[in-house]
XYZ file of C-alpha atoms in Angstrom:
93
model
C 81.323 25.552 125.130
C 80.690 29.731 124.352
C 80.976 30.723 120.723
C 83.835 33.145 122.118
C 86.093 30.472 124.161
C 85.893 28.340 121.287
C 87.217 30.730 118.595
C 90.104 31.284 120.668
C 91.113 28.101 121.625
C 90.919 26.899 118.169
C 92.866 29.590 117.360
C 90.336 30.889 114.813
C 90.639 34.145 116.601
C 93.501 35.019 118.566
C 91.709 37.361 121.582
C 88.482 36.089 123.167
C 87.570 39.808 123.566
C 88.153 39.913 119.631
C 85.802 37.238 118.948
C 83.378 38.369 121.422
C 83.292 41.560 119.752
C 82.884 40.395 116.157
C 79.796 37.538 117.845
C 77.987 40.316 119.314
C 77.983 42.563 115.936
C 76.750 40.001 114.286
C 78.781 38.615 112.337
C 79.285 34.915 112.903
C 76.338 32.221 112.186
C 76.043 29.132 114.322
C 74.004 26.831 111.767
C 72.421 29.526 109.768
C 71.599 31.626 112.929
C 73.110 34.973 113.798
C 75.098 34.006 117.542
C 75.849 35.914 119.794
C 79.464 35.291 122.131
C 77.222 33.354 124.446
C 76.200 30.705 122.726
C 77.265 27.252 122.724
C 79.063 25.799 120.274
C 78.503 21.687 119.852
C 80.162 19.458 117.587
C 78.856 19.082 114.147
C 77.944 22.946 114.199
C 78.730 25.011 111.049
C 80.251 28.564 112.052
C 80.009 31.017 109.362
C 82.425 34.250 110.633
C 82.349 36.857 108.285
C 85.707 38.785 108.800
C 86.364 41.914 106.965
C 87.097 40.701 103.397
C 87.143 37.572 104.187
C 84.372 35.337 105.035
C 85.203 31.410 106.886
C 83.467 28.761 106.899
C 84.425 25.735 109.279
C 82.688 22.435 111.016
C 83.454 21.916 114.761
C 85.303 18.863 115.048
C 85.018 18.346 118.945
C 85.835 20.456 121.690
C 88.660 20.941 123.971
C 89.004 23.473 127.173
C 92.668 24.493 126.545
C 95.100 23.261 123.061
C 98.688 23.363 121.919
C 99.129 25.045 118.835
C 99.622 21.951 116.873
C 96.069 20.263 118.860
C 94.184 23.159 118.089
C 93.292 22.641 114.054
C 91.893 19.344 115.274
C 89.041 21.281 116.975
C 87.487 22.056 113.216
C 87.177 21.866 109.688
C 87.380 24.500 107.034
C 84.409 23.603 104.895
C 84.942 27.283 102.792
C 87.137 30.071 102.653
C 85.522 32.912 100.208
C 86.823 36.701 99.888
C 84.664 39.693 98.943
C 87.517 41.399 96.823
C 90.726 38.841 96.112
C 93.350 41.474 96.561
C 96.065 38.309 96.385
C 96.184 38.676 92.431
C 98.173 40.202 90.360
C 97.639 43.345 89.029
C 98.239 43.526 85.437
C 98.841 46.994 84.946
């Protein structure tokens, strides 16, 4: 399945012309390698999407042409979810 179809629907990313658009700048890793919206996604892969802040990474599960809502976090496995800046705290000021 494409890197792009998949994202969206897992529901990862909302848009597939959103996640195409963040594959082909570069910023999601297929097993260590930079990906572009093309590529195929297997199970067992490790996507690493780098976000804005916020970086994600999940294991593919298995793969499915077209979810429900409640199928769709089936599809993978959030291995790590780190930010860059945690602007959820507190400010104690």
């Amino acid at each position: 399945m494409r890197l792009d179809k998949f994202l969206k629907v897992s529901r990862i990313i909302k848009r597939r012309s959103v996640a195409k658009e963040i594959a082909d700048k570069g910023r999601i890793l297929i097993n260590g390698k930079v990906a572009k919206s093309s590529s195929n996604v297997a199970t067992n892969d490790e996507l690493v999407i780098k976000f804005g802040n916020k970086t994600l990474t999940v294991q593919v599960n298995e793969l499915l042409e077209t979810t429900k809502k409640d199928d769709a976090e089936r599809m993978y496995t959030i291995v790590k979810e780190e930010y860059a800046q945690d602007f959820r705290q507190s400010a104690d000021k």
